[in-house]
Structure formats: C-alpha cells, structure tokens
Coordinates of C-alpha atoms in Angstrom, one line a residue:
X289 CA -35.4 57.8 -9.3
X290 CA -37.7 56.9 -6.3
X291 CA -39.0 59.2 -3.9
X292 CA -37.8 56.6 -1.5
X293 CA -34.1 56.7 -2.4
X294 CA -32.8 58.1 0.9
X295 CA -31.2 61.3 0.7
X296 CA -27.9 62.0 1.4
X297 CA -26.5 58.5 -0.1
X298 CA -24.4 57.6 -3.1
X299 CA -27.7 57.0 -5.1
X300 CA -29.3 60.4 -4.0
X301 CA -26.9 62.6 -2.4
X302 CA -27.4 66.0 -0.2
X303 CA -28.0 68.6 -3.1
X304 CA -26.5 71.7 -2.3
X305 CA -26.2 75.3 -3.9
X306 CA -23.7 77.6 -2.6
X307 CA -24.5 81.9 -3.8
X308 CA -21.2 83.2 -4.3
X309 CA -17.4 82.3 -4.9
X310 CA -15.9 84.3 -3.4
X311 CA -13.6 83.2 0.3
X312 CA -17.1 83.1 2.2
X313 CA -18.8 80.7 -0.2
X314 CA -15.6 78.5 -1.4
X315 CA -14.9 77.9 2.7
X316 CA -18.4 76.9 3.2
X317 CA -18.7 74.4 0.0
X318 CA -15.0 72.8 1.1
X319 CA -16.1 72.8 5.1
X320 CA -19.1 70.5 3.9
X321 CA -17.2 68.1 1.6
X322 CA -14.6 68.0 4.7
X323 CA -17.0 67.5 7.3
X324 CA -17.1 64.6 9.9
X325 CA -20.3 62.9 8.5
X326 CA -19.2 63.1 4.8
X327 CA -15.4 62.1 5.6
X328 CA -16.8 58.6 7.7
X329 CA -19.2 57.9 4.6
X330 CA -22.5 58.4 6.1
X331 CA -23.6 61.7 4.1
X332 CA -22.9 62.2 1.0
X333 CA -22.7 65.4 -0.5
X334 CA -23.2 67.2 -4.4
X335 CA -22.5 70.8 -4.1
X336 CA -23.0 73.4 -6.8
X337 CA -21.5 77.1 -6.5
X338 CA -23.0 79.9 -8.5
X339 CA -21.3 83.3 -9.1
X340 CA -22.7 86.5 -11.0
X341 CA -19.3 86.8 -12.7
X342 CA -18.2 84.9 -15.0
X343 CA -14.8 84.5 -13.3
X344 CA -14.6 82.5 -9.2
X345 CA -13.2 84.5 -6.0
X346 CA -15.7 87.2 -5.8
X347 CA -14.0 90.0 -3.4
X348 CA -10.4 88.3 -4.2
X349 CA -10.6 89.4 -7.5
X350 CA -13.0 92.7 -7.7
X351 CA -12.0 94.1 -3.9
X352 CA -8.5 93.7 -2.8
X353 CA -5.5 95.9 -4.7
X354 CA -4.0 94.2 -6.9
X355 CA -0.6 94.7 -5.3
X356 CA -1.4 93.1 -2.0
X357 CA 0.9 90.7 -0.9
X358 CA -1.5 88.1 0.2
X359 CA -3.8 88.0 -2.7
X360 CA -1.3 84.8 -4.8
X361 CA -1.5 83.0 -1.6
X362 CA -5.5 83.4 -0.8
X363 CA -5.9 82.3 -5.0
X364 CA -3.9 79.3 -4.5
X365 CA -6.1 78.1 -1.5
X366 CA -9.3 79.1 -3.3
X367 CA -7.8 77.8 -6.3
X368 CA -7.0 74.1 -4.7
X369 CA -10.7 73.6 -3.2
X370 CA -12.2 74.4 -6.9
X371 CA -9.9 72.2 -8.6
X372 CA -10.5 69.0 -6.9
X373 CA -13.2 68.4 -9.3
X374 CA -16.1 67.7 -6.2
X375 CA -17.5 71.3 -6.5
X376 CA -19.2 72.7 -9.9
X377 CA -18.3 76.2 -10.2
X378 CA -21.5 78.1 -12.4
X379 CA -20.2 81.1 -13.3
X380 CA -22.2 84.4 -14.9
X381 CA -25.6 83.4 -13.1
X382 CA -27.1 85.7 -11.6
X383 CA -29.4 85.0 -9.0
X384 CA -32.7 86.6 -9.2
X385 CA -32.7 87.2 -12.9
X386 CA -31.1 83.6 -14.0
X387 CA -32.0 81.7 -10.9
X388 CA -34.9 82.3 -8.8
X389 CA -35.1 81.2 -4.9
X390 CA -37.7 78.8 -6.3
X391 CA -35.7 77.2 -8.7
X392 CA -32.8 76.5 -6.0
X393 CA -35.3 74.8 -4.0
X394 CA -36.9 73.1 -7.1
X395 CA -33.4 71.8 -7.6
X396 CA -31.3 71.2 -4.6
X397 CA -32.0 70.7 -0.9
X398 CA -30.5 73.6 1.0
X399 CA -29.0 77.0 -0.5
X400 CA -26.4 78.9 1.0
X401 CA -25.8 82.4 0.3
X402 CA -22.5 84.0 0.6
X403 CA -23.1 87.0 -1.5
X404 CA -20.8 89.2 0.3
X405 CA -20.9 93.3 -0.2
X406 CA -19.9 95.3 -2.9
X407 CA -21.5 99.0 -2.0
X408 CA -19.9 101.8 0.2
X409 CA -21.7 102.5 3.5
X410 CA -23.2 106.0 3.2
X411 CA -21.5 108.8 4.8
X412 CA -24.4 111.8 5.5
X413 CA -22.5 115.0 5.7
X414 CA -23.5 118.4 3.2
X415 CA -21.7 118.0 -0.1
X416 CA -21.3 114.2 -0.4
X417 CA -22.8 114.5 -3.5
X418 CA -21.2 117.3 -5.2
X419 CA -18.9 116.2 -8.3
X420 CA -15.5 114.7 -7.0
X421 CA -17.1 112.8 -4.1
X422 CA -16.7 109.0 -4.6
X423 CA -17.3 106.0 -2.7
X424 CA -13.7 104.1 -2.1
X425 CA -15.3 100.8 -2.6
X426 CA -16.5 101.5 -6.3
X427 CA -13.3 103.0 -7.1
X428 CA -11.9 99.3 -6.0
X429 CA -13.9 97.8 -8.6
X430 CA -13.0 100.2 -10.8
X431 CA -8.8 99.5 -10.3
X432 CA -9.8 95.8 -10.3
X433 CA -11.2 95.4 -13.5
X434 CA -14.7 94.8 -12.4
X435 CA -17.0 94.0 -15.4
X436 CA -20.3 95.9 -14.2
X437 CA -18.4 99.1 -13.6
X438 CA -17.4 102.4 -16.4
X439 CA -13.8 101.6 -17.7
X440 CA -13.2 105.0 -17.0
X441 CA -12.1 107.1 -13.5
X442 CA -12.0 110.7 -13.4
X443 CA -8.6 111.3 -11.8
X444 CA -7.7 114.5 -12.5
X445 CA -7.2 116.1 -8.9
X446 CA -4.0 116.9 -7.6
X447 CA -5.1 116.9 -4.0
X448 CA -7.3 114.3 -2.4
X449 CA -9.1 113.5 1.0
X450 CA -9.6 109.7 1.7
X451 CA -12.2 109.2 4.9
X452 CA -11.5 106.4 6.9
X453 CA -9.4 104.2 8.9
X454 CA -9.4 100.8 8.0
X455 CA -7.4 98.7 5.4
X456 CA -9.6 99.5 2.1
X457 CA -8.9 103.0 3.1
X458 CA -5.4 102.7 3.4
X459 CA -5.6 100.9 -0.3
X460 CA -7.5 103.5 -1.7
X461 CA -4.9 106.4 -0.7
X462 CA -1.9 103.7 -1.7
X463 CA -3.7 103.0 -5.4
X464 CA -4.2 106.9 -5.1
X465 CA -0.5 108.2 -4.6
X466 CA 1.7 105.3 -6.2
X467 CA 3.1 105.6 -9.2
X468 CA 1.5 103.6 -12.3
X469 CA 4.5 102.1 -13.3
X470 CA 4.7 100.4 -10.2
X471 CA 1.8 98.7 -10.5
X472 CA 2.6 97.2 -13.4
X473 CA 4.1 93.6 -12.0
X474 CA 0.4 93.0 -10.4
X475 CA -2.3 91.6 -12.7
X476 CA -3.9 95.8 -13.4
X477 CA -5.9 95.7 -16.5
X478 CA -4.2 97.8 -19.4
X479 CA -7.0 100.6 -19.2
X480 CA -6.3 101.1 -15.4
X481 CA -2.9 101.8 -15.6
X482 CA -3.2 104.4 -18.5
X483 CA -6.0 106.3 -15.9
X484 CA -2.8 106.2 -13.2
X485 CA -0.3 107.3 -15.2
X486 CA -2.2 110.1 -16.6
X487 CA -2.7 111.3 -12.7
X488 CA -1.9 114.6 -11.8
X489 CA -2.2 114.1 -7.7
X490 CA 0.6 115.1 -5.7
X491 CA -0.9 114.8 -2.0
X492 CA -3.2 112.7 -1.0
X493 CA -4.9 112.7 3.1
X494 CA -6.0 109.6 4.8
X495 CA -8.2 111.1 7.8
X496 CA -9.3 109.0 10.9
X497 CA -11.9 109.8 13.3
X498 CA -9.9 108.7 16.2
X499 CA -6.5 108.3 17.3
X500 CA -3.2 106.0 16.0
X501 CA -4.1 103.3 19.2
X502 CA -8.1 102.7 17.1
X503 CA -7.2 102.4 13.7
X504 CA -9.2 99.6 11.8
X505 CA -6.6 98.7 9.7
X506 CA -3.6 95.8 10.3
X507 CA -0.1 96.1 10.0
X508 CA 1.1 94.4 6.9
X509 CA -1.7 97.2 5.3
X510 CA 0.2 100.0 7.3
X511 CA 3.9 98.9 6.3
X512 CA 2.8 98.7 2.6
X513 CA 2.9 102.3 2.4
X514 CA 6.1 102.5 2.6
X515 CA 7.1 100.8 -0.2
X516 CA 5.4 102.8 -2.2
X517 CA 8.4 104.5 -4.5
X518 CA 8.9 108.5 -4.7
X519 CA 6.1 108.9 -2.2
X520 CA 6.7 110.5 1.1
X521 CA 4.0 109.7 4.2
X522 CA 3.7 112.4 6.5
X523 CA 2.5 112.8 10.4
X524 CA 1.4 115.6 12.3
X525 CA 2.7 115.3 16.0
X526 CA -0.7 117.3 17.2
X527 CA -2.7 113.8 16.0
X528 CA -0.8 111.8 18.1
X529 CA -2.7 111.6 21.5
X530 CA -3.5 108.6 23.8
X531 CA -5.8 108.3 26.1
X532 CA -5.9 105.4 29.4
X533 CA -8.4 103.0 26.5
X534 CA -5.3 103.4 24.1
X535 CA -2.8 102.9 27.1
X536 CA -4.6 99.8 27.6
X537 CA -5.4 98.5 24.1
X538 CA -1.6 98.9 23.2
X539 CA -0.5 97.0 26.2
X540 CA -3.2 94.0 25.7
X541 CA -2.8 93.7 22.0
X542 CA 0.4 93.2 20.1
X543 CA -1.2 94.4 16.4
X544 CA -2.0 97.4 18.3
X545 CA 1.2 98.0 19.6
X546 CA 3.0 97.1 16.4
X547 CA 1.2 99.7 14.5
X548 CA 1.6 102.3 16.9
X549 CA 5.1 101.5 17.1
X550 CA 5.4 101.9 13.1
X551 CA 3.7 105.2 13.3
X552 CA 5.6 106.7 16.6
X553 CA 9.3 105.5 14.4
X554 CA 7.6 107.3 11.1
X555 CA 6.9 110.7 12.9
X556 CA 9.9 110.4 15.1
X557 CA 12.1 109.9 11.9
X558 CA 9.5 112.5 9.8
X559 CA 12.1 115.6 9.2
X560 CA 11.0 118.8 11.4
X561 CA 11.4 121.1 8.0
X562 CA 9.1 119.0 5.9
X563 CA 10.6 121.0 2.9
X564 CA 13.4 118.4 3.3
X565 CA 11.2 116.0 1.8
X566 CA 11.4 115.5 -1.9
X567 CA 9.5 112.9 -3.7
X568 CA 6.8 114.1 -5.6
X569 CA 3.5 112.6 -4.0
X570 CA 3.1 112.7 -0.5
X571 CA 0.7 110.7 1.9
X572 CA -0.4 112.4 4.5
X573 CA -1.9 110.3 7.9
X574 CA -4.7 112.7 9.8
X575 CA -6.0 111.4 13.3
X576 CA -8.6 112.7 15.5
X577 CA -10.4 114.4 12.4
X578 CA -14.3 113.7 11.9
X579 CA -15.9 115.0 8.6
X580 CA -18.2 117.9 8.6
X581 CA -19.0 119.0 5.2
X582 CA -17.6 118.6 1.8
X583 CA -17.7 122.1 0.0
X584 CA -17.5 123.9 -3.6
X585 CA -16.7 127.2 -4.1
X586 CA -17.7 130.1 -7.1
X587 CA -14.8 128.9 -9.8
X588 CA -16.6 125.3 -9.6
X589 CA -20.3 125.1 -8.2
X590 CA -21.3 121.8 -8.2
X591 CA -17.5 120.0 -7.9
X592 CA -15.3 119.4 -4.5
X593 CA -13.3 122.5 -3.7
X594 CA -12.8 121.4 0.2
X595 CA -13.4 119.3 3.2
X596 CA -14.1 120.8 6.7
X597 CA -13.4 118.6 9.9
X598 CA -14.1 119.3 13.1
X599 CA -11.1 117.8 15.8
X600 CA -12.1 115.1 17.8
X601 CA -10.2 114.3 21.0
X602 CA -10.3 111.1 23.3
X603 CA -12.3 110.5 25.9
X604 CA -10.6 108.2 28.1
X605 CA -12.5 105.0 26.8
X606 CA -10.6 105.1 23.1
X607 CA -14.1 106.7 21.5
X608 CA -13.6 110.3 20.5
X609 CA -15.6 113.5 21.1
X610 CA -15.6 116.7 18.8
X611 CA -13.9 119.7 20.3
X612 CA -15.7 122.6 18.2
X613 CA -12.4 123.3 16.5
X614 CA -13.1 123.0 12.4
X615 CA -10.0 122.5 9.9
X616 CA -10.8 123.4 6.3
X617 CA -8.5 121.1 3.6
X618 CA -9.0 122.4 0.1
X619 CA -9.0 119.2 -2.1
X620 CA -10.5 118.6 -5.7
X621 CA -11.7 115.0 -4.8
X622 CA -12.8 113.3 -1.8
X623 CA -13.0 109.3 -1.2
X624 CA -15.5 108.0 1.5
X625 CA -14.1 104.5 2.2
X626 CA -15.9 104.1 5.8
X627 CA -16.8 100.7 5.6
X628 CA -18.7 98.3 2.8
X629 CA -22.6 97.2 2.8
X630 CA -24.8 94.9 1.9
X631 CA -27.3 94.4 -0.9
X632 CA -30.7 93.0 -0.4
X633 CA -31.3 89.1 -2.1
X634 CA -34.7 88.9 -4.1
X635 CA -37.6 86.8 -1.5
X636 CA -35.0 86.7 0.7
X637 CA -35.8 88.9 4.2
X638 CA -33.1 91.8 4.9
X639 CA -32.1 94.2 7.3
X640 CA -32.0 97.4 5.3
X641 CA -29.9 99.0 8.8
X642 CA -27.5 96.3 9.2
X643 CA -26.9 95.6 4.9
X644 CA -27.5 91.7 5.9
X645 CA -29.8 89.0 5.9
X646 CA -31.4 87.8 9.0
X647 CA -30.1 85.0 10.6
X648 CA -29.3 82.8 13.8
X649 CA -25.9 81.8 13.3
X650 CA -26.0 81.3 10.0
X651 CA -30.5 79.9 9.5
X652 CA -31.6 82.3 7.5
X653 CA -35.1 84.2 9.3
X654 CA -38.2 85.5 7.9
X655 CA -40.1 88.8 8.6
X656 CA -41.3 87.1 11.8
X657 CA -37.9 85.8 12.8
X658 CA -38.4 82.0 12.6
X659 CA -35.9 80.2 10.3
X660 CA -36.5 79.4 6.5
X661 CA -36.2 75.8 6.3
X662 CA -33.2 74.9 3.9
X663 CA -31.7 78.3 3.6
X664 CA -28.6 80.0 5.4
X665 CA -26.1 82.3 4.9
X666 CA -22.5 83.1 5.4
X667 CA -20.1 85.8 5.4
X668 CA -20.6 89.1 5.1
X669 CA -24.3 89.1 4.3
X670 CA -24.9 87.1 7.1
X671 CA -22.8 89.1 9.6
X672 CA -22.0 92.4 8.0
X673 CA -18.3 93.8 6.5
X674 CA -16.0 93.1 9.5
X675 CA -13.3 91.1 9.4
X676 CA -10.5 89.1 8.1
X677 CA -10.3 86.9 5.8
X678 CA -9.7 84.0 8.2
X679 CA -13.0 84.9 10.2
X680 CA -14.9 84.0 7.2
X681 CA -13.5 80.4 7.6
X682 CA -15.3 80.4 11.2
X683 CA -17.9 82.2 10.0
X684 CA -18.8 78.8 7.3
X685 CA -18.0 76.4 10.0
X686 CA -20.5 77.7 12.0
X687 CA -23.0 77.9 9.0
X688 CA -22.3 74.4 8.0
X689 CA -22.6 72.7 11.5
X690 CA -26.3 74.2 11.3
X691 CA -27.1 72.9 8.1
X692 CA -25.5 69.4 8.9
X693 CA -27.7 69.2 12.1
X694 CA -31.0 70.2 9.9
X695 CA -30.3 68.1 7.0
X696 CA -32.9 65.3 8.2
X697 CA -35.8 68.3 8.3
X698 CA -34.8 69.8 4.7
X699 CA -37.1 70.4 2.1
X700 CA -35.9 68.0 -0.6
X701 CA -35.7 69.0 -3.8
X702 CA -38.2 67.9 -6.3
X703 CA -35.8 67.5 -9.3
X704 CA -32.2 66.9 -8.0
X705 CA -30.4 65.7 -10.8
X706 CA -27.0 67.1 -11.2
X707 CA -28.3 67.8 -15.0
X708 CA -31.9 69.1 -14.6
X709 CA -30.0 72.8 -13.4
X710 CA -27.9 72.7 -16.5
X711 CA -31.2 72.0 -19.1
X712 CA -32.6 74.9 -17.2
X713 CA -29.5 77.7 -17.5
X714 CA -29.3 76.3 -21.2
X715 CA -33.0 76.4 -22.2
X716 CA -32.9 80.1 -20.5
X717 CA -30.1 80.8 -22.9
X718 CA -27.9 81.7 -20.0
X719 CA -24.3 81.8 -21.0
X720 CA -22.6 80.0 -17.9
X721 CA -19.1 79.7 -17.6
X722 CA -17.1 76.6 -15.8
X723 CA -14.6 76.0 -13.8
X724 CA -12.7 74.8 -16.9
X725 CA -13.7 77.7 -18.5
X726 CA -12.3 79.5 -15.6
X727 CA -8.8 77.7 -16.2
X728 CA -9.1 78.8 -19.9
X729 CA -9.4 82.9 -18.8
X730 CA -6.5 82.3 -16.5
X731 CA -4.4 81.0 -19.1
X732 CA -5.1 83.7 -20.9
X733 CA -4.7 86.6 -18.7
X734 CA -1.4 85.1 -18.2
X735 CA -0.7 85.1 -21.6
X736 CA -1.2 88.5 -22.2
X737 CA 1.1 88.9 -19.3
X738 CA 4.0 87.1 -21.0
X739 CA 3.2 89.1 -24.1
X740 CA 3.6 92.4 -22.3
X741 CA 6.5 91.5 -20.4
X742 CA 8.1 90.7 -23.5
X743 CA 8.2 94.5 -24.8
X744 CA 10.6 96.6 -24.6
X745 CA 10.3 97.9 -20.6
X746 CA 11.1 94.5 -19.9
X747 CA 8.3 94.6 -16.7
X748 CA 7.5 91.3 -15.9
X749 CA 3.8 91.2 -16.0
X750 CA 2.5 88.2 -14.3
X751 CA -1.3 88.3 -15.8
X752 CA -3.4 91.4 -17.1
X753 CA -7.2 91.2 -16.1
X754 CA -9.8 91.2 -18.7
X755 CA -12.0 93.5 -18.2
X756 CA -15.3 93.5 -20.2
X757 CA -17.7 90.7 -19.6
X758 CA -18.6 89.7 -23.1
X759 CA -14.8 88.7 -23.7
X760 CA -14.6 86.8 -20.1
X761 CA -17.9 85.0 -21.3
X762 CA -16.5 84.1 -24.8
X763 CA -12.6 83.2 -23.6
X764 CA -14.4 81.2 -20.8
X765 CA -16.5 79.5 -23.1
X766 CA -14.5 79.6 -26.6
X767 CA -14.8 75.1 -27.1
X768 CA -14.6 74.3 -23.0
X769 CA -17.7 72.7 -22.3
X770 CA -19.6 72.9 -18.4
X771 CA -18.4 69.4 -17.0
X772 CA -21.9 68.4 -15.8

C-alpha cells in the first residue's frame, strides 16, 4: 500500500489497539466507532482489543460476585458492542510478554490501555502478614474462577474480620457468610462451591473506619445483605453517631440518606436480646473502628488469633479521629478489602503512589511529564479504583475526544494491515482466542449449566465458569478460527 494512502480512509483506516476488555476498554473501542467524525464518514476506524485472558469483560467476569444483580445486564451491553462484528476481540495476549509497546506501534497508530486493577491496596498495620490475613480482592478472583489464581481457599475459620467500607467489602463478607447452596443459580465454578460448603464460619465483621453517613458502598450492595438466607446482620447502637458533615451529607444526597435509612430500620428492628436471633451465620456491621494490629497468640504463632481496633469518633467534617480506646476481636481470619491498585505496564511510565499511569486526561506522560504521542489510557489505570461502573463510560469519552483531536499528529504505524498482527501472534506460537471463540466457551459454560440443573436438586444453574486456562484456550479454540 502507499505511504501516501491517507490515513484514516476506507483504503487505510485509523489503526487502533485497545489493552483490556474489560467495561473501561469495550466503552472506549464503541465510543470511537460511535463518534461524530466516524458516524458522518470522514474517519474511518479499525480497532483491535487485546485481553490477557482468554475470555472478554475483564473485572465483569474475575471482580464482581457472581450473585450480583447487575452483572447479566452489564454482559449484555458488553456483549452487544463485541458482537457487532467492527471490533476484533484477541484474547490470551499478554501484553509485555506476547505484545511489546513496540509492536503496537509497529502495527497500529494509537494504543489505548485500559488495564484496570487487579491487586489489594496495602494495609500497614503489625500482623498483616501472619497466616489467615488475606487481601479481599484476591479472594474475588478466587470465587470468580480466575485462571491465574490457586483453585484452592483456606476457609476454615469460624470467625472472620472483613476491613473496609465500600462495595467489594460488603461482597467479600456476603460471599463469606452465605450459604453455598445459594450460590448455586449464579455462574460459581464447581470447585468454589465445594470450598463454601465445606465452611465452618458462623460470624463474620464488616468494620468501617467511620460512621453509617461515609460508607463507600451503594445501596443496592447494602440491601443485598439481606437476602442472604439463615444469615442474621447485626448493629451496635454505640456505632451509630453523626456528626454536622453527616447531617449535611444525608440531607444533600439521597444515596446517603437511603443507606442510612436502611441501616437506622435494621438496628431499630435488631432485637434488644440478640439471643433472639437464630440463624446460624451472623453479619455483624462495625462503624467508627480503625485497625491497629492483627495478632497471634501461643496455641498458633504465626496464624490470626485477633484483631485490635482503636474507636474512632467524628470530627465534625465527616473524617474521624481515634479516641485511644482499643477493642480486641478474636477471629481466625482477617480480609483487608480497603480498596484495589494498580499494576505497572512494561515501557510504560507509572506512578508507583497512585497504582496508575500518568496522564492528562487520558495522554499518557513520560518521566518528564510531556505526552507520549499515540498512547492513552482509560479507566482505572488512568485514574485509579474509584468509581462506578458508569463513570468509566465518561472516563473513555474523555480519552477518546483526546485521541480524535490528535489523530492528524499520530505516529502511523509502519505495517497496519489488519493481518500482519495475526502472522505475528501465530509465528510467536501464541494461542489467541476470538471473539467466536469467546461465543464457543459461553456456549459451553452454559451447557454445563443445563447439565447440572438437570440432577437431581433440580437448581437451575444458568452457566458454570471454567476455571483453568488451558481448557478456556482449547474450548475457545477447539475448530473456531480468529476472523481476521
């Protein structure tokens, strides 16, 4: 093809390579085919998405609980986009080992990563590290059949201390303290549910650093708790304090009002004699409690025996303060779930503080802080782990616009043909999966739904995940060819 062939035409179109498929990078790859300049014919676009997983949806399908009632819905939109047919979906490539930074550029104009973050923020208190400590966000890939993670979960602790305040917390304890068999109608892989069911817990304790008015986590997340069957959720009248900040915030803000609400009925309905109580697991709802110190004891050195907190109180702005008082909880397992972080990109500059990559609203920055020609970023590596879902759709409009207004200054690609990335993956022996190949895992997971539903418990099971990456690979691949 000529070097003159203008770019961005029918002949030569806009090559672009999308890092991750999961909400962040699918919104950014549709936001670009949807765009003004593409809809009115004067850009046209080719748009590739690569994933390290050989199935699409990223923190869809390896970070939300597979009971939550907005993951079908959240599918289906992800789902639509991908199926159009416009966007190639290259799963099981990981960038850095598969793909390098300089074969995206040898290869397509402008790369976008949307990597997202998979690791627990650190928590830097004594004992974090004894045996029985665990971060909340690997025991989410662990319940959600991630393929890079041990098939196996020690849970054999009766009581348990989940630390923090937003919605992964609030899954964590729910995954924690419901009942396996009641997971069963979601898509939980076969070898989760036998590590539930096995389960000895019978309390677990959700702690928050401050009080019901500054929770991080939403409503529908709060009134899934209570569906939860034979568990009880118990609130302690002494955690319930509001200062003029909370006054204020539940006035000016109708999700803060609603939750406080739900959790003024709870304790206002709670039985004074909790002895009343009687199914057996309870959820316990802590406020005002910041972590001090996790703690062993003689009968086990080395594994959680405890967790000391010291009580916060308000301060009149909604931020707490400690008041010297320390409570001691004796546990046998503690989950830190205070937030996710970000993982550095190979020849890609990153904040190591913040867990993203440097950017001015969404142009990715080097050490010196001037912007990388051709490369941005979206989601949360480019603004952290805060968030709804819907923010991320924002979040890749803004991105986009950026990359739209720079595409006449791009560094084109020296070999842009749709097929020169696919001779490369295949002469690297990389086993790709596709989007079709993608459709051919589905319609298996379902399958072995339908096959389990047709035992003799009579669950329906909608889908069971497959877990181990060698089988996703081969199903993905088994006679479904990359459409290239």
């Amino acid at each position: 093809m000529s070097t003159n062939t203008p770019v961005g035409t029918a002949a030569r179109p806009l090559r672009i390579a999308v890092v991750g498929s999961g909400p962040a990078g699918v919104y950014a790859a549709d936001i670009l085919t949807k765009s003004e300049a593409v809809k009115s014919g004067e850009l046209t676009v080719s748009i590739d998405l690569f994933d390290r997983y050989p199935a699409p949806y990223g923190l869809i399908r390896y970070g939300v609980a597979p009971d939550h009632p907005r993951i079908k819905g959240i599918v289906n939109a992800l789902h639509k986009v991908l199926d159009r047919g416009d966007i190639r979906f290259f799963g099981n490539v990981d960038y850095g080992t598969d793909l390098t930074l300089e074969d995206l550029r040898t290869h397509y104009d402008a790369v976008i990563f949307a990597t997202g973050a998979i690791k627990d923020a650190d928590l830097n208190i004594p004992g974090i590290e004894l045996e029985g400590s665990y971060g909340g966000a690997d025991f989410v890939s662990w319940y959600d059949g991630h393929p890079d993670v041990s098939r196996e979960w020690p849970l054999d602790a009766k009581e348990i201390a989940v630390i923090g305040n937003g919605n992964v917390a609030l899954d964590v304890a729910r995954m924690l303290s419901k009942h396996a068999d009641d997971l069963l109608v979601s898509e939980i892989p076969d070898n989760v549910y036998a590590g539930l069911k096995s389960s000895p817990v019978t309390d677990v304790h959700v702690f928050g650093r401050r009080g019901p008015a500054q929770v991080k986590f939403t409503p529908l997340e709060l009134r899934e708790l209570s569906h939860s069957k034979d568990v009880d959720i118990i609130l302690y009248a002494e955690d319930f304090e509001f200062d003029a900040e909370s006054d204020r915030q539940i006035q000016s803000n109708n999700q803060t009002k609603t939750m406080v609400g739900t959790l003024t009925n709870w304790i206002a309905e709670q039985p004074e004699d909790l002895s009343e109580l009687t199914a057996s697991r309870r959820l316990h709802l802590h406020f005002l409690h910041s972590p001090v110190e996790v703690y062993d004891d003689a009968e086990a050195p080395g594994r959680v025996a405890g967790i000391k907190f010291e009580r916060t109180e308000l301060d009149g702005t909604g931020n707490a303060r400690g008041t010297g008082e320390v409570v001691d909880y004796p546990v046998q397992a503690v989950y830190r779930a205070i937030g996710y972080f970000g993982s550095s990109l190979p020849e890609v500059e990153f904040d190591h503080s913040k867990g993203v990559v440097p950017n001015d609203g969404g142009r990715v920055l080097d050490a010196s802080g001037a912007h990388v020609p051709g490369i941005y970023a979206t989601g949360w590596i480019k603004r952290g782990p805060v968030g709804l879902i819907g923010h991320t759709k924002g979040d890749a409009l803004e991105t986009v616009t950026y990359l739209l207004e720079d595409r006449a200054n791009l560094p084109l690609a020296a070999a842009p043909a749709p097929g020169a990335v696919v001779e490369l993956l295949e002469n690297r022996g990389v086993q790709y999966t596709s989007w079709e190949g993608w459709l051919a895992l589905d319609a298996h997971e379902r399958s072995l739904g339908e096959k389990a539903s047709a035992g003799a418990d009579s669950i329906v099971r909608e889908r069971i995940k497959v877990v181990p990456r060698e089988d996703m690979v081969e199903i993905s691949r088994g006679g479904v060819a990359a459409e290239v």
